[in-house]
Amino acid sequence: MASVPLKRRRGRSFGEEAQGAAAPSPPLSRFPEFTLYLAERRMGRMRRAFLTELARGKGFRVDEVYSPQVTHVLMEDASGAEASDYLDRVLGASQSLQKPLLLDISWLTESIGRGKPVPVEAKYCLGIPELLKNQVPPVSMPAYACQRHTPLNHHNFHLTEALETLAEAADFEGSQGRFISFHRAASVLKALPDPITNMSQLHGLPHIGDHSSRIIQELLEHGVSNEVETIKLSKRYQTMKLFTQIFGVGVKTADRWYQEGLRTLDDLQKHSRKLTRQQEAGIHHFEDLNTPVYRHEADAIQQIVEEVVQQMLPGARVILAGGFRRGKPHGHDVDFLITHPVEGLEAGLLSKVMGRLESQGLVLYRHTQSPKNPDNTAFQSTAMDDYEKCFSILWFPKSPTTSSHLEAGESSRDGKAVRVDFVVTPISQFAFALLGWTGSQYFERELRRFSLNREEAAAE
Ligand code: 8DG
Ligand code: CA
Ligand code: CA
């Protein structure tokens, strides 16, 4: 057990076990970002001296005495808890604010063998020192995304981008559990007040699983993650991404096409019998629909829509929802909510509005969903609502004079095709619809989960 030597050493500094034992570390190191310290405990003095000499021979800086300069502490045959406990006490004695990584000695022997530091993979890590858990003020992070502030411009973009790529790839493989896990981890990082620069900052944060931790560590150590880069370069990921970017194509369809050997948009067009009308429109306008819609464009489209809505039903309101309502500067589509202060007057409005837009040559594609029979409660068991909606592709003229000359499906460079969603709600349900259609999708999911858990907690 470690307790005997530890008790004996209480009150002494970590370095005392080796003080005066060997020559000082050479001043120059081939790997300036590594300052190593080998704990003598379990390793023994002889092996420690031997490994120190070998490591120095390869150009590592190895300090005999523990100090705040030490970046990596190497231990022999220690469990994570033992290592943390050891370092906790030692650092507690030295009052050091340094945050070294605790590694198994096998990391050093591998590195000596290769003549350079090998990547600090999870298998070498002995855990986060207890003391550091106390040193890093734990960020108070509520468990549900809907309970916390998630700014658009956050401090961990590099990390969240990688985790979201893994989430997307998991989604492509139909692995919902992993999709959610990576999303949760990314969402937590977005809510942090500072960039993550050290693994110890992850301590106490909810939803950072082992896999996400490994990726974060890799990114901190090397700037890139092998796993993420490999996925991004894979044909499977690239093809699934391409296909799911088509309006009207979800993961299942994209996967089926992939299994059939289809890889490109050309392949899809050659097999056009496989396409729905919506997918055909999606491919036809692929380039435009995958060009971001900017806020000023959304505002201009809102003006066009508002004019038509006012003609059809004076006093009706058109509200820009979706990502733009969350402050995003651009998005993949434009989401409008339409209502009228007098309950019931909104009924039938959407088809009139769409008809009018169509007569102006502005509708390239539309697909309307009418509310189901109010007795039909099937939708209540899903995350979907039952409002009257239209999923459309509109022609957005850059110059208003060109708008009425266009045939449906026609494309001209002084305008572009834009995906626009319309949702009409009675005023009594407007607040809920606005909340639901503001997003993000993840926020909404979390809100449902939070509400459900509250209900369950209240029922207990
Ligand atoms: P982006 O377009 O800027 O890329 O992102 P976004 O605006 O956040 O995403 P979105 O796909 O346009 O979706 C906007 C919100 O609308 C999102 O939270 C999900 C929600 N939403 C749908 N369909 C439905 C639906 O049928 N019912 C409800 N209640 N919400 C829906 O996309
Ligand atoms: Ca949107
Ligand atoms: Ca939308």
mmCIF file with all atom_site columns, C-alpha atoms in Angstrom, residues 84-241:
data_model
loop_
_atom_site.group_PDB
_atom_site.id
_atom_site.type_symbol
_atom_site.label_atom_id
_atom_site.label_alt_id
_atom_site.label_comp_id
_atom_site.label_asym_id
_atom_site.label_entity_id
_atom_site.label_seq_id
_atom_site.pdbx_PDB_ins_code
_atom_site.Cartn_x
_atom_site.Cartn_y
_atom_site.Cartn_z
_atom_site.occupancy
_atom_site.B_iso_or_equiv
_atom_site.pdbx_formal_charge
_atom_site.auth_seq_id
_atom_site.auth_comp_id
_atom_site.auth_asym_id
_atom_site.auth_atom_id
_atom_site.pdbx_PDB_model_num
ATOM 1   C CA . SER A 1 84  ? -3.762  11.590 -7.795  1.00 0.00 ? 84  SER A CA 1
ATOM 2   C CA . ASP A 1 85  ? -3.448  11.128 -4.083  1.00 0.00 ? 85  ASP A CA 1
ATOM 3   C CA . TYR A 1 86  ? 0.337   11.148 -4.289  1.00 0.00 ? 86  TYR A CA 1
ATOM 4   C CA . LEU A 1 87  ? 0.513   14.276 -6.330  1.00 0.00 ? 87  LEU A CA 1
ATOM 5   C CA . ASP A 1 88  ? -2.177  15.919 -4.293  1.00 0.00 ? 88  ASP A CA 1
ATOM 6   C CA . ARG A 1 89  ? -0.174  15.541 -1.101  1.00 0.00 ? 89  ARG A CA 1
ATOM 7   C CA . VAL A 1 90  ? 3.096   16.463 -2.755  1.00 0.00 ? 90  VAL A CA 1
ATOM 8   C CA . LEU A 1 91  ? 1.724   19.470 -4.508  1.00 0.00 ? 91  LEU A CA 1
ATOM 9   C CA . GLY A 1 92  ? -0.117  20.415 -1.367  1.00 0.00 ? 92  GLY A CA 1
ATOM 10  C CA . ALA A 1 93  ? 3.207   20.459 0.430   1.00 0.00 ? 93  ALA A CA 1
ATOM 11  C CA . SER A 1 94  ? 4.933   22.462 -2.263  1.00 0.00 ? 94  SER A CA 1
ATOM 12  C CA . GLN A 1 95  ? 2.026   24.886 -2.745  1.00 0.00 ? 95  GLN A CA 1
ATOM 13  C CA . SER A 1 96  ? 2.717   24.590 -6.442  1.00 0.00 ? 96  SER A CA 1
ATOM 14  C CA . LEU A 1 97  ? 0.191   25.960 -8.855  1.00 0.00 ? 97  LEU A CA 1
ATOM 15  C CA . GLN A 1 98  ? 1.641   23.948 -11.709 1.00 0.00 ? 98  GLN A CA 1
ATOM 16  C CA . LYS A 1 99  ? -0.662  21.545 -13.496 1.00 0.00 ? 99  LYS A CA 1
ATOM 17  C CA . PRO A 1 100 ? 1.440   18.563 -14.575 1.00 0.00 ? 100 PRO A CA 1
ATOM 18  C CA . LEU A 1 101 ? 0.037   15.574 -16.399 1.00 0.00 ? 101 LEU A CA 1
ATOM 19  C CA . LEU A 1 102 ? 0.240   12.310 -14.482 1.00 0.00 ? 102 LEU A CA 1
ATOM 20  C CA . LEU A 1 103 ? 1.515   9.579  -16.774 1.00 0.00 ? 103 LEU A CA 1
ATOM 21  C CA . ASP A 1 104 ? 2.450   5.964  -16.476 1.00 0.00 ? 104 ASP A CA 1
ATOM 22  C CA . ILE A 1 105 ? 6.166   5.322  -16.938 1.00 0.00 ? 105 ILE A CA 1
ATOM 23  C CA . SER A 1 106 ? 5.366   3.309  -20.079 1.00 0.00 ? 106 SER A CA 1
ATOM 24  C CA . TRP A 1 107 ? 4.890   6.644  -21.860 1.00 0.00 ? 107 TRP A CA 1
ATOM 25  C CA . LEU A 1 108 ? 8.540   7.437  -21.185 1.00 0.00 ? 108 LEU A CA 1
ATOM 26  C CA . THR A 1 109 ? 9.886   4.009  -22.123 1.00 0.00 ? 109 THR A CA 1
ATOM 27  C CA . GLU A 1 110 ? 7.919   4.170  -25.411 1.00 0.00 ? 110 GLU A CA 1
ATOM 28  C CA . SER A 1 111 ? 9.223   7.670  -26.042 1.00 0.00 ? 111 SER A CA 1
ATOM 29  C CA . ILE A 1 112 ? 12.797  6.653  -25.300 1.00 0.00 ? 112 ILE A CA 1
ATOM 30  C CA . GLY A 1 113 ? 12.377  3.743  -27.690 1.00 0.00 ? 113 GLY A CA 1
ATOM 31  C CA . ARG A 1 114 ? 11.183  6.045  -30.462 1.00 0.00 ? 114 ARG A CA 1
ATOM 32  C CA . GLY A 1 115 ? 13.669  8.782  -29.664 1.00 0.00 ? 115 GLY A CA 1
ATOM 33  C CA . LYS A 1 116 ? 10.910  11.393 -29.322 1.00 0.00 ? 116 LYS A CA 1
ATOM 34  C CA . PRO A 1 117 ? 7.753   11.970 -27.240 1.00 0.00 ? 117 PRO A CA 1
ATOM 35  C CA . VAL A 1 118 ? 4.941   9.644  -28.297 1.00 0.00 ? 118 VAL A CA 1
ATOM 36  C CA . PRO A 1 119 ? 1.409   11.092 -28.253 1.00 0.00 ? 119 PRO A CA 1
ATOM 37  C CA . VAL A 1 120 ? -0.053  11.297 -24.761 1.00 0.00 ? 120 VAL A CA 1
ATOM 38  C CA . GLU A 1 121 ? -2.864  8.842  -25.305 1.00 0.00 ? 121 GLU A CA 1
ATOM 39  C CA . ALA A 1 122 ? -5.464  8.026  -22.686 1.00 0.00 ? 122 ALA A CA 1
ATOM 40  C CA . LYS A 1 123 ? -3.825  4.668  -21.927 1.00 0.00 ? 123 LYS A CA 1
ATOM 41  C CA . TYR A 1 124 ? -0.868  6.507  -20.377 1.00 0.00 ? 124 TYR A CA 1
ATOM 42  C CA . CYS A 1 125 ? -2.923  8.932  -18.299 1.00 0.00 ? 125 CYS A CA 1
ATOM 43  C CA . LEU A 1 126 ? -3.225  8.342  -14.597 1.00 0.00 ? 126 LEU A CA 1
ATOM 44  C CA . GLY A 1 127 ? -6.042  10.788 -13.957 1.00 0.00 ? 127 GLY A CA 1
ATOM 45  C CA . ILE A 1 128 ? -6.366  14.319 -12.837 1.00 0.00 ? 128 ILE A CA 1
ATOM 46  C CA . PRO A 1 129 ? -4.610  15.180 -9.584  1.00 0.00 ? 129 PRO A CA 1
ATOM 47  C CA . GLU A 1 130 ? -6.983  15.677 -6.668  1.00 0.00 ? 130 GLU A CA 1
ATOM 48  C CA . LEU A 1 131 ? -5.319  18.904 -5.747  1.00 0.00 ? 131 LEU A CA 1
ATOM 49  C CA . LEU A 1 132 ? -5.857  20.295 -9.202  1.00 0.00 ? 132 LEU A CA 1
ATOM 50  C CA . LYS A 1 133 ? -9.502  19.475 -8.902  1.00 0.00 ? 133 LYS A CA 1
ATOM 51  C CA . ASN A 1 134 ? -9.502  21.893 -6.017  1.00 0.00 ? 134 ASN A CA 1
ATOM 52  C CA . GLN A 1 135 ? -7.158  24.384 -7.637  1.00 0.00 ? 135 GLN A CA 1
ATOM 53  C CA . VAL A 1 136 ? -9.223  24.852 -10.761 1.00 0.00 ? 136 VAL A CA 1
ATOM 54  C CA . PRO A 1 137 ? -12.299 26.617 -9.515  1.00 0.00 ? 137 PRO A CA 1
ATOM 55  C CA . PRO A 1 138 ? -15.053 24.267 -10.666 1.00 0.00 ? 138 PRO A CA 1
ATOM 56  C CA . VAL A 1 139 ? -17.209 25.960 -13.265 1.00 0.00 ? 139 VAL A CA 1
ATOM 57  C CA . SER A 1 140 ? -20.768 25.727 -12.136 1.00 0.00 ? 140 SER A CA 1
ATOM 58  C CA . MET A 1 141 ? -22.420 24.031 -15.078 1.00 0.00 ? 141 MET A CA 1
ATOM 59  C CA . PRO A 1 142 ? -26.068 22.987 -14.978 1.00 0.00 ? 142 PRO A CA 1
ATOM 60  C CA . ALA A 1 143 ? -26.707 19.621 -16.586 1.00 0.00 ? 143 ALA A CA 1
ATOM 61  C CA . TYR A 1 144 ? -29.278 20.713 -19.183 1.00 0.00 ? 144 TYR A CA 1
ATOM 62  C CA . ALA A 1 145 ? -28.427 23.031 -22.057 1.00 0.00 ? 145 ALA A CA 1
ATOM 63  C CA . CYS A 1 146 ? -31.717 24.887 -21.553 1.00 0.00 ? 146 CYS A CA 1
ATOM 64  C CA . GLN A 1 147 ? -30.515 25.921 -18.075 1.00 0.00 ? 147 GLN A CA 1
ATOM 65  C CA . ARG A 1 148 ? -27.374 27.653 -19.240 1.00 0.00 ? 148 ARG A CA 1
ATOM 66  C CA . HIS A 1 149 ? -26.191 30.435 -21.464 1.00 0.00 ? 149 HIS A CA 1
ATOM 67  C CA . THR A 1 150 ? -24.637 29.185 -24.702 1.00 0.00 ? 150 THR A CA 1
ATOM 68  C CA . PRO A 1 151 ? -23.140 32.103 -26.630 1.00 0.00 ? 151 PRO A CA 1
ATOM 69  C CA . LEU A 1 152 ? -22.787 31.894 -30.404 1.00 0.00 ? 152 LEU A CA 1
ATOM 70  C CA . ASN A 1 153 ? -19.226 33.118 -30.179 1.00 0.00 ? 153 ASN A CA 1
ATOM 71  C CA . HIS A 1 154 ? -17.675 30.895 -27.585 1.00 0.00 ? 154 HIS A CA 1
ATOM 72  C CA . HIS A 1 155 ? -14.093 30.071 -26.588 1.00 0.00 ? 155 HIS A CA 1
ATOM 73  C CA . ASN A 1 156 ? -13.692 26.472 -27.655 1.00 0.00 ? 156 ASN A CA 1
ATOM 74  C CA . PHE A 1 157 ? -14.525 26.404 -31.337 1.00 0.00 ? 157 PHE A CA 1
ATOM 75  C CA . HIS A 1 158 ? -11.616 24.168 -32.274 1.00 0.00 ? 158 HIS A CA 1
ATOM 76  C CA . LEU A 1 159 ? -12.752 21.514 -29.779 1.00 0.00 ? 159 LEU A CA 1
ATOM 77  C CA . THR A 1 160 ? -16.494 21.738 -30.435 1.00 0.00 ? 160 THR A CA 1
ATOM 78  C CA . GLU A 1 161 ? -15.988 21.545 -34.185 1.00 0.00 ? 161 GLU A CA 1
ATOM 79  C CA . ALA A 1 162 ? -14.152 18.236 -33.765 1.00 0.00 ? 162 ALA A CA 1
ATOM 80  C CA . LEU A 1 163 ? -16.734 16.822 -31.356 1.00 0.00 ? 163 LEU A CA 1
ATOM 81  C CA . GLU A 1 164 ? -19.570 17.883 -33.640 1.00 0.00 ? 164 GLU A CA 1
ATOM 82  C CA . THR A 1 165 ? -17.887 16.159 -36.556 1.00 0.00 ? 165 THR A CA 1
ATOM 83  C CA . LEU A 1 166 ? -17.843 12.966 -34.485 1.00 0.00 ? 166 LEU A CA 1
ATOM 84  C CA . ALA A 1 167 ? -21.504 13.531 -33.571 1.00 0.00 ? 167 ALA A CA 1
ATOM 85  C CA . GLU A 1 168 ? -22.377 13.948 -37.232 1.00 0.00 ? 168 GLU A CA 1
ATOM 86  C CA . ALA A 1 169 ? -20.409 10.832 -38.183 1.00 0.00 ? 169 ALA A CA 1
ATOM 87  C CA . ALA A 1 170 ? -22.191 8.851  -35.438 1.00 0.00 ? 170 ALA A CA 1
ATOM 88  C CA . ASP A 1 171 ? -25.520 10.099 -36.789 1.00 0.00 ? 171 ASP A CA 1
ATOM 89  C CA . PHE A 1 172 ? -24.516 8.905  -40.261 1.00 0.00 ? 172 PHE A CA 1
ATOM 90  C CA . GLU A 1 173 ? -23.947 5.450  -38.768 1.00 0.00 ? 173 GLU A CA 1
ATOM 91  C CA . GLY A 1 174 ? -27.333 5.496  -37.046 1.00 0.00 ? 174 GLY A CA 1
ATOM 92  C CA . SER A 1 175 ? -25.716 5.611  -33.615 1.00 0.00 ? 175 SER A CA 1
ATOM 93  C CA . GLN A 1 176 ? -28.017 7.960  -31.735 1.00 0.00 ? 176 GLN A CA 1
ATOM 94  C CA . GLY A 1 177 ? -26.367 7.374  -28.369 1.00 0.00 ? 177 GLY A CA 1
ATOM 95  C CA . ARG A 1 178 ? -22.966 8.492  -29.596 1.00 0.00 ? 178 ARG A CA 1
ATOM 96  C CA . PHE A 1 179 ? -24.521 11.327 -31.591 1.00 0.00 ? 179 PHE A CA 1
ATOM 97  C CA . ILE A 1 180 ? -26.070 12.734 -28.430 1.00 0.00 ? 180 ILE A CA 1
ATOM 98  C CA . SER A 1 181 ? -22.995 12.132 -26.277 1.00 0.00 ? 181 SER A CA 1
ATOM 99  C CA . PHE A 1 182 ? -20.693 14.092 -28.574 1.00 0.00 ? 182 PHE A CA 1
ATOM 100 C CA . HIS A 1 183 ? -23.292 16.833 -28.939 1.00 0.00 ? 183 HIS A CA 1
ATOM 101 C CA . ARG A 1 184 ? -23.676 17.085 -25.172 1.00 0.00 ? 184 ARG A CA 1
ATOM 102 C CA . ALA A 1 185 ? -19.920 17.353 -24.674 1.00 0.00 ? 185 ALA A CA 1
ATOM 103 C CA . ALA A 1 186 ? -19.640 20.041 -27.373 1.00 0.00 ? 186 ALA A CA 1
ATOM 104 C CA . SER A 1 187 ? -22.556 21.950 -25.883 1.00 0.00 ? 187 SER A CA 1
ATOM 105 C CA . VAL A 1 188 ? -20.896 21.997 -22.449 1.00 0.00 ? 188 VAL A CA 1
ATOM 106 C CA . LEU A 1 189 ? -17.661 23.366 -23.933 1.00 0.00 ? 189 LEU A CA 1
ATOM 107 C CA . LYS A 1 190 ? -19.601 26.114 -25.716 1.00 0.00 ? 190 LYS A CA 1
ATOM 108 C CA . ALA A 1 191 ? -20.944 27.311 -22.388 1.00 0.00 ? 191 ALA A CA 1
ATOM 109 C CA . LEU A 1 192 ? -17.525 27.684 -20.740 1.00 0.00 ? 192 LEU A CA 1
ATOM 110 C CA . PRO A 1 193 ? -16.299 31.177 -19.872 1.00 0.00 ? 193 PRO A CA 1
ATOM 111 C CA . ASP A 1 194 ? -12.727 30.410 -21.038 1.00 0.00 ? 194 ASP A CA 1
ATOM 112 C CA . PRO A 1 195 ? -10.837 28.300 -23.545 1.00 0.00 ? 195 PRO A CA 1
ATOM 113 C CA . ILE A 1 196 ? -9.825  24.834 -22.393 1.00 0.00 ? 196 ILE A CA 1
ATOM 114 C CA . THR A 1 197 ? -6.036  24.714 -22.321 1.00 0.00 ? 197 THR A CA 1
ATOM 115 C CA . ASN A 1 198 ? -5.523  21.964 -19.761 1.00 0.00 ? 198 ASN A CA 1
ATOM 116 C CA . MET A 1 199 ? -7.333  18.705 -19.148 1.00 0.00 ? 199 MET A CA 1
ATOM 117 C CA . SER A 1 200 ? -7.791  19.593 -15.496 1.00 0.00 ? 200 SER A CA 1
ATOM 118 C CA . GLN A 1 201 ? -10.322 22.236 -16.547 1.00 0.00 ? 201 GLN A CA 1
ATOM 119 C CA . LEU A 1 202 ? -12.692 19.459 -17.554 1.00 0.00 ? 202 LEU A CA 1
ATOM 120 C CA . HIS A 1 203 ? -13.025 18.287 -14.006 1.00 0.00 ? 203 HIS A CA 1
ATOM 121 C CA . GLY A 1 204 ? -16.526 18.625 -12.633 1.00 0.00 ? 204 GLY A CA 1
ATOM 122 C CA . LEU A 1 205 ? -18.084 19.368 -16.009 1.00 0.00 ? 205 LEU A CA 1
ATOM 123 C CA . PRO A 1 206 ? -21.128 17.267 -16.895 1.00 0.00 ? 206 PRO A CA 1
ATOM 124 C CA . HIS A 1 207 ? -21.359 15.050 -19.990 1.00 0.00 ? 207 HIS A CA 1
ATOM 125 C CA . ILE A 1 208 ? -17.682 14.903 -20.953 1.00 0.00 ? 208 ILE A CA 1
ATOM 126 C CA . GLY A 1 209 ? -17.350 11.177 -21.546 1.00 0.00 ? 209 GLY A CA 1
ATOM 127 C CA . ASP A 1 210 ? -14.168 9.148  -21.997 1.00 0.00 ? 210 ASP A CA 1
ATOM 128 C CA . HIS A 1 211 ? -14.212 9.341  -25.767 1.00 0.00 ? 211 HIS A CA 1
ATOM 129 C CA . SER A 1 212 ? -14.770 13.109 -25.818 1.00 0.00 ? 212 SER A CA 1
ATOM 130 C CA . SER A 1 213 ? -12.011 13.534 -23.201 1.00 0.00 ? 213 SER A CA 1
ATOM 131 C CA . ARG A 1 214 ? -9.601  11.580 -25.362 1.00 0.00 ? 214 ARG A CA 1
ATOM 132 C CA . ILE A 1 215 ? -10.361 13.746 -28.365 1.00 0.00 ? 215 ILE A CA 1
ATOM 133 C CA . ILE A 1 216 ? -9.983  16.941 -26.342 1.00 0.00 ? 216 ILE A CA 1
ATOM 134 C CA . GLN A 1 217 ? -6.663  15.744 -24.973 1.00 0.00 ? 217 GLN A CA 1
ATOM 135 C CA . GLU A 1 218 ? -5.422  14.858 -28.440 1.00 0.00 ? 218 GLU A CA 1
ATOM 136 C CA . LEU A 1 219 ? -6.385  18.307 -29.681 1.00 0.00 ? 219 LEU A CA 1
ATOM 137 C CA . LEU A 1 220 ? -4.697  20.014 -26.755 1.00 0.00 ? 220 LEU A CA 1
ATOM 138 C CA . GLU A 1 221 ? -1.534  18.008 -27.233 1.00 0.00 ? 221 GLU A CA 1
ATOM 139 C CA . HIS A 1 222 ? -1.257  17.975 -31.003 1.00 0.00 ? 222 HIS A CA 1
ATOM 140 C CA . GLY A 1 223 ? -3.676  20.528 -32.396 1.00 0.00 ? 223 GLY A CA 1
ATOM 141 C CA . VAL A 1 224 ? -5.458  17.869 -34.448 1.00 0.00 ? 224 VAL A CA 1
ATOM 142 C CA . SER A 1 225 ? -7.250  14.624 -33.744 1.00 0.00 ? 225 SER A CA 1
ATOM 143 C CA . ASN A 1 226 ? -6.303  11.621 -35.831 1.00 0.00 ? 226 ASN A CA 1
ATOM 144 C CA . GLU A 1 227 ? -9.719  10.096 -35.439 1.00 0.00 ? 227 GLU A CA 1
ATOM 145 C CA . VAL A 1 228 ? -11.516 13.226 -36.583 1.00 0.00 ? 228 VAL A CA 1
ATOM 146 C CA . GLU A 1 229 ? -9.183  13.807 -39.516 1.00 0.00 ? 229 GLU A CA 1
ATOM 147 C CA . THR A 1 230 ? -9.525  10.188 -40.635 1.00 0.00 ? 230 THR A CA 1
ATOM 148 C CA . ILE A 1 231 ? -13.304 10.452 -40.539 1.00 0.00 ? 231 ILE A CA 1
ATOM 149 C CA . LYS A 1 232 ? -13.322 13.717 -42.466 1.00 0.00 ? 232 LYS A CA 1
ATOM 150 C CA . LEU A 1 233 ? -11.203 12.171 -45.214 1.00 0.00 ? 233 LEU A CA 1
ATOM 151 C CA . SER A 1 234 ? -13.266 8.986  -45.465 1.00 0.00 ? 234 SER A CA 1
ATOM 152 C CA . LYS A 1 235 ? -15.403 8.403  -48.545 1.00 0.00 ? 235 LYS A CA 1
ATOM 153 C CA . ARG A 1 236 ? -18.270 7.273  -46.346 1.00 0.00 ? 236 ARG A CA 1
ATOM 154 C CA . TYR A 1 237 ? -18.382 10.510 -44.319 1.00 0.00 ? 237 TYR A CA 1
ATOM 155 C CA . GLN A 1 238 ? -17.917 12.736 -47.356 1.00 0.00 ? 238 GLN A CA 1
ATOM 156 C CA . THR A 1 239 ? -20.642 10.987 -49.335 1.00 0.00 ? 239 THR A CA 1
ATOM 157 C CA . MET A 1 240 ? -23.102 10.916 -46.435 1.00 0.00 ? 240 MET A CA 1
ATOM 158 C CA . LYS A 1 241 ? -22.437 14.602 -45.847 1.00 0.00 ? 241 LYS A CA 1
#
